[in-house]
Amino acid sequence: MNVTLTFHEPYRVVKESDLPRDKGKFQGHRGQTFARWHGSKDSGRPYITGFLLRSAVLRAAERLLSLHSGYWKDLSGGNIRCCHGEFTKHIKGQSYPRKRPTMEWDTNKILCDLLKLCPFCALLGRRSKEVKDKIINFGNLSLPHEQKFRLQDIAPLQTLNRFDQHTGKAFDFFHVLEVDPEDERVKTFTGEITLDSNAQSALTLLQSALKYVDRLCGATCTIEEVVPPQSENSQ
């Protein structure tokens, strides 16, 4: 599945050299919530990690499932009851539950059997030990051309205020690099999401969640699935 992401207001970017190199730090693993700048400040280009896209899609899917009481239609049009997907990861023999708080819905469905995944479990990428490869993979999003830029030309340093949520008054400030999508060259990103046969139950939930994502990298955006044109022979 090919997708296109379009920004509608200035989005934030961070230089890869500014990310923590200590793997024990949370930010080093997650890459923060900004787009990344790959290359030097004199010659580089922004891109969006697949991990960031996946996180936004999962949040959107959880909101959609909560609105539909935990049920979702599959490719055949039937309603499937989804579990909460609160599974435990196994890393080097140790178990780690999902860290991010998850939304809940009304169904009391127990955790799915790995042999028969609900759409949400398939979207999460749960798989049995017999399945070695990822059943769903979110690729990085990149600009649809090879042009490189000077960082200061397209991402000037901005000073933003932090506001107290209770008083509405600014109490602090911070600096960010922001790319203005008024420049058509850096407005749109393209990428690919791949699903194998074990994740097909997640297809309709994935398609709806992509449409539901409205913010990424601190800016409003839209994500669209690129449907390949039909050939004359298939008409």
GROMACS .gro file of C-alpha atoms in nm:
model
  235
    1MET     CA    1   0.000   0.000   0.000
    2ASN     CA    2   0.146   0.335  -0.109
    3VAL     CA    3   0.051   0.644   0.091
    4THR     CA    4   0.091   1.019   0.055
    5LEU     CA    5   0.112   1.259   0.349
    6THR     CA    6   0.049   1.630   0.294
    7PHE     CA    7   0.115   1.900   0.554
    8HIS     CA    8  -0.110   2.205   0.579
    9GLU     CA    9   0.090   2.413   0.828
   10PRO     CA   10   0.456   2.438   0.935
   11TYR     CA   11   0.584   2.105   1.070
   12ARG     CA   12   0.874   2.049   1.307
   13VAL     CA   13   1.199   1.880   1.224
   14VAL     CA   14   1.497   1.772   1.433
   15LYS     CA   15   1.852   1.710   1.315
   16GLU     CA   16   1.962   1.350   1.351
   17SER     CA   17   2.286   1.474   1.507
   18ASP     CA   18   2.080   1.632   1.789
   19LEU     CA   19   1.915   1.303   1.890
   20PRO     CA   20   2.056   1.126   2.199
   21ARG     CA   21   2.300   0.851   2.108
   22ASP     CA   22   2.256   0.670   2.439
   23LYS     CA   23   2.030   0.373   2.359
   24GLY     CA   24   1.917   0.370   2.720
   25LYS     CA   25   1.738   0.702   2.669
   26PHE     CA   26   1.376   0.692   2.558
   27GLN     CA   27   1.420   0.974   2.305
   28GLY     CA   28   1.702   0.786   2.134
   29HIS     CA   29   1.472   0.492   2.065
   30ARG     CA   30   1.167   0.688   1.958
   31GLY     CA   31   1.326   0.969   1.762
   32GLN     CA   32   1.091   1.217   1.930
   33THR     CA   33   0.772   1.327   1.756
   34PHE     CA   34   0.932   1.543   1.486
   35ALA     CA   35   1.036   1.477   1.131
   36ARG     CA   36   1.408   1.409   1.098
   37TRP     CA   37   1.669   1.595   0.899
   38HIS     CA   38   1.903   1.356   0.719
   39GLY     CA   39   2.235   1.494   0.603
   40SER     CA   40   2.439   1.800   0.688
   41LYS     CA   41   2.297   2.146   0.750
   42ASP     CA   42   2.427   2.249   0.407
   43SER     CA   43   2.292   1.949   0.215
   44GLY     CA   44   2.009   1.733   0.343
   45ARG     CA   45   1.637   1.660   0.338
   46PRO     CA   46   1.358   1.587   0.586
   47TYR     CA   47   1.192   1.248   0.628
   48ILE     CA   48   0.939   1.088   0.864
   49THR     CA   49   1.013   0.759   1.035
   50GLY     CA   50   0.783   0.463   0.990
   51PHE     CA   51   0.771   0.434   1.369
   52LEU     CA   52   0.617   0.782   1.397
   53LEU     CA   53   0.359   0.699   1.129
   54ARG     CA   54   0.275   0.370   1.302
   55SER     CA   55   0.221   0.542   1.637
   56ALA     CA   56  -0.019   0.794   1.481
   57VAL     CA   57  -0.211   0.517   1.303
   58LEU     CA   58  -0.246   0.310   1.622
   59ARG     CA   59  -0.378   0.609   1.815
   60ALA     CA   60  -0.630   0.678   1.538
   61ALA     CA   61  -0.736   0.312   1.527
   62GLU     CA   62  -0.795   0.311   1.903
   63ARG     CA   63  -1.014   0.622   1.878
   64LEU     CA   64  -1.215   0.467   1.595
   65LEU     CA   65  -1.265   0.141   1.783
   66SER     CA   66  -1.376   0.329   2.095
   67LEU     CA   67  -1.636   0.512   1.883
   68HIS     CA   68  -1.763   0.179   1.744
   69SER     CA   69  -1.771  -0.001   2.081
   70GLY     CA   70  -1.480  -0.222   1.981
   71TYR     CA   71  -1.636  -0.364   1.664
   72TRP     CA   72  -1.497  -0.330   1.314
   73LYS     CA   73  -1.607  -0.447   0.970
   74ASP     CA   74  -1.373  -0.683   0.785
   75LEU     CA   75  -1.332  -0.714   0.410
   76SER     CA   76  -1.647  -0.926   0.386
   77GLY     CA   77  -1.852  -0.661   0.568
   78GLY     CA   78  -1.901  -0.860   0.886
   79ASN     CA   79  -1.859  -0.703   1.231
   80ILE     CA   80  -1.559  -0.837   1.423
   81ARG     CA   81  -1.520  -0.779   1.794
   82CYS     CA   82  -1.170  -0.649   1.876
   83CYS     CA   83  -0.973  -0.705   2.194
   84HIS     CA   84  -0.765  -0.428   2.350
   85GLY     CA   85  -0.439  -0.569   2.217
   86GLU     CA   86  -0.267  -0.524   2.553
   87PHE     CA   87  -0.007  -0.789   2.495
   88THR     CA   88   0.337  -0.851   2.640
   89LYS     CA   89   0.652  -0.816   2.433
   90HIS     CA   90   0.937  -1.062   2.480
   91ILE     CA   91   1.286  -0.919   2.441
   92LYS     CA   92   1.590  -1.134   2.519
   93GLY     CA   93   1.387  -1.368   2.735
   94GLN     CA   94   1.224  -1.093   2.940
   95SER     CA   95   0.865  -0.971   2.921
   96TYR     CA   96   0.769  -0.606   2.878
   97PRO     CA   97   0.406  -0.487   2.861
   98ARG     CA   98   0.308  -0.207   2.625
   99LYS     CA   99   0.414   0.119   2.787
  100ARG     CA  100   0.176   0.360   2.617
  101PRO     CA  101  -0.168   0.400   2.782
  102THR     CA  102  -0.437   0.260   2.555
  103MET     CA  103  -0.798   0.362   2.504
  104GLU     CA  104  -1.068   0.118   2.608
  105TRP     CA  105  -1.397   0.016   2.453
  106ASP     CA  106  -1.704  -0.169   2.570
  107THR     CA  107  -1.629  -0.522   2.449
  108ASN     CA  108  -1.495  -0.762   2.707
  109LYS     CA  109  -1.321  -0.979   2.450
  110ILE     CA  110  -1.018  -1.157   2.590
  111LEU     CA  111  -0.681  -1.124   2.422
  112CYS     CA  112  -0.680  -1.283   2.076
  113ASP     CA  113  -0.537  -1.623   2.005
  114LEU     CA  114  -0.228  -1.574   1.788
  115LEU     CA  115  -0.377  -1.815   1.534
  116LYS     CA  116  -0.680  -1.590   1.475
  117LEU     CA  117  -0.610  -1.219   1.512
  118CYS     CA  118  -0.872  -0.947   1.534
  119PRO     CA  119  -0.816  -0.640   1.309
  120PHE     CA  120  -0.653  -0.442   1.592
  121CYS     CA  121  -0.411  -0.722   1.687
  122ALA     CA  122  -0.316  -0.760   1.322
  123LEU     CA  123  -0.257  -0.385   1.298
  124LEU     CA  124  -0.033  -0.407   1.606
  125GLY     CA  125   0.169  -0.673   1.427
  126ARG     CA  126   0.113  -0.955   1.673
  127ARG     CA  127   0.233  -1.288   1.536
  128SER     CA  128   0.301  -1.641   1.649
  129LYS     CA  129   0.653  -1.778   1.690
  130GLU     CA  130   0.614  -1.969   1.363
  131VAL     CA  131   0.588  -1.638   1.172
  132LYS     CA  132   0.943  -1.505   1.162
  133ASP     CA  133   0.897  -1.184   0.963
  134LYS     CA  134   0.685  -0.879   1.040
  135ILE     CA  135   0.326  -0.918   0.927
  136ILE     CA  136   0.290  -0.541   0.881
  137ASN     CA  137   0.565  -0.289   0.820
  138PHE     CA  138   0.545   0.090   0.814
  139GLY     CA  139   0.818   0.229   0.590
  140ASN     CA  140   0.974   0.573   0.623
  141LEU     CA  141   0.807   0.862   0.441
  142SER     CA  142   1.031   1.066   0.214
  143LEU     CA  143   1.001   1.352  -0.033
  144PRO     CA  144   0.894   1.237  -0.381
  145HIS     CA  145   1.214   1.374  -0.538
  146GLU     CA  146   1.589   1.363  -0.478
  147GLN     CA  147   1.650   1.734  -0.427
  148LYS     CA  148   1.854   1.837  -0.123
  149PHE     CA  149   1.838   2.164   0.068
  150ARG     CA  150   2.025   2.386   0.308
  151LEU     CA  151   1.865   2.347   0.648
  152GLN     CA  152   1.845   2.720   0.720
  153ASP     CA  153   1.676   2.784   0.384
  154ILE     CA  154   1.369   2.571   0.452
  155ALA     CA  155   1.366   2.524   0.831
  156PRO     CA  156   1.440   2.851   1.013
  157LEU     CA  157   1.472   2.846   1.390
  158GLN     CA  158   1.148   2.947   1.562
  159THR     CA  159   1.091   3.051   1.924
  160LEU     CA  160   0.766   2.921   2.071
  161ASN     CA  161   0.603   2.977   2.409
  162ARG     CA  162   0.492   2.713   2.655
  163PHE     CA  163   0.156   2.798   2.809
  164ASP     CA  164   0.014   2.705   3.145
  165GLN     CA  165  -0.302   2.505   3.074
  166HIS     CA  166  -0.481   2.651   3.376
  167THR     CA  167  -0.397   3.021   3.347
  168GLY     CA  168  -0.340   3.048   2.973
  169LYS     CA  169  -0.022   3.247   3.036
  170ALA     CA  170   0.319   3.179   2.884
  171PHE     CA  171   0.572   3.062   3.142
  172ASP     CA  172   0.858   2.936   2.927
  173PHE     CA  173   0.985   2.920   2.570
  174PHE     CA  174   1.170   2.674   2.348
  175HIS     CA  175   1.332   2.667   2.005
  176VAL     CA  176   1.225   2.446   1.716
  177LEU     CA  177   1.305   2.410   1.347
  178GLU     CA  178   0.992   2.445   1.136
  179VAL     CA  179   0.944   2.370   0.768
  180ASP     CA  180   0.680   2.579   0.592
  181PRO     CA  181   0.471   2.367   0.348
  182GLU     CA  182   0.402   2.679   0.143
  183ASP     CA  183   0.715   2.556  -0.033
  184GLU     CA  184   0.567   2.282  -0.252
  185ARG     CA  185   0.900   2.098  -0.261
  186VAL     CA  186   0.875   2.003   0.107
  187LYS     CA  187   0.497   1.977   0.148
  188THR     CA  188   0.428   1.616   0.051
  189PHE     CA  189   0.586   1.287   0.157
  190THR     CA  190   0.536   0.940   0.015
  191GLY     CA  191   0.596   0.594   0.155
  192GLU     CA  192   0.479   0.235   0.167
  193ILE     CA  193   0.301   0.015   0.421
  194THR     CA  194   0.328  -0.357   0.355
  195LEU     CA  195   0.094  -0.626   0.487
  196ASP     CA  196   0.145  -1.000   0.444
  197SER     CA  197  -0.130  -1.261   0.435
  198ASN     CA  198  -0.140  -1.279   0.817
  199ALA     CA  199  -0.235  -0.910   0.847
  200GLN     CA  200  -0.510  -0.880   0.585
  201SER     CA  201  -0.776  -0.860   0.857
  202ALA     CA  202  -0.628  -0.520   0.950
  203LEU     CA  203  -0.666  -0.369   0.602
  204THR     CA  204  -0.998  -0.184   0.646
  205LEU     CA  205  -0.900  -0.061   0.994
  206LEU     CA  206  -0.566   0.060   0.858
  207GLN     CA  207  -0.732   0.244   0.568
  208SER     CA  208  -0.978   0.421   0.800
  209ALA     CA  209  -0.711   0.504   1.059
  210LEU     CA  210  -0.492   0.666   0.793
  211LYS     CA  211  -0.780   0.895   0.698
  212TYR     CA  212  -0.842   0.973   1.066
  213VAL     CA  213  -0.485   1.089   1.137
  214ASP     CA  214  -0.492   1.469   1.131
  215ARG     CA  215  -0.169   1.572   1.307
  216LEU     CA  216   0.192   1.467   1.277
  217CYS     CA  217   0.517   1.644   1.364
  218GLY     CA  218   0.320   1.919   1.540
  219ALA     CA  219   0.117   2.015   1.232
  220THR     CA  220  -0.216   1.936   1.070
  221CYS     CA  221  -0.194   1.692   0.782
  222THR     CA  222  -0.388   1.448   0.566
  223ILE     CA  223  -0.283   1.098   0.468
  224GLU     CA  224  -0.420   0.935   0.154
  225GLU     CA  225  -0.383   0.590   0.008
  226VAL     CA  226  -0.247   0.598  -0.345
  227VAL     CA  227  -0.464   0.366  -0.552
  228PRO     CA  228  -0.278   0.243  -0.864
  229PRO     CA  229  -0.460   0.320  -1.189
  230GLN     CA  230  -0.635   0.028  -1.352
  231SER     CA  231  -0.489  -0.098  -1.674
  232GLU     CA  232  -0.703  -0.113  -1.988
  233ASN     CA  233  -0.695  -0.493  -1.977
  234SER     CA  234  -0.850  -0.498  -1.628
  235GLN     CA  235  -1.144  -0.279  -1.724
   0.00000   0.00000   0.00000
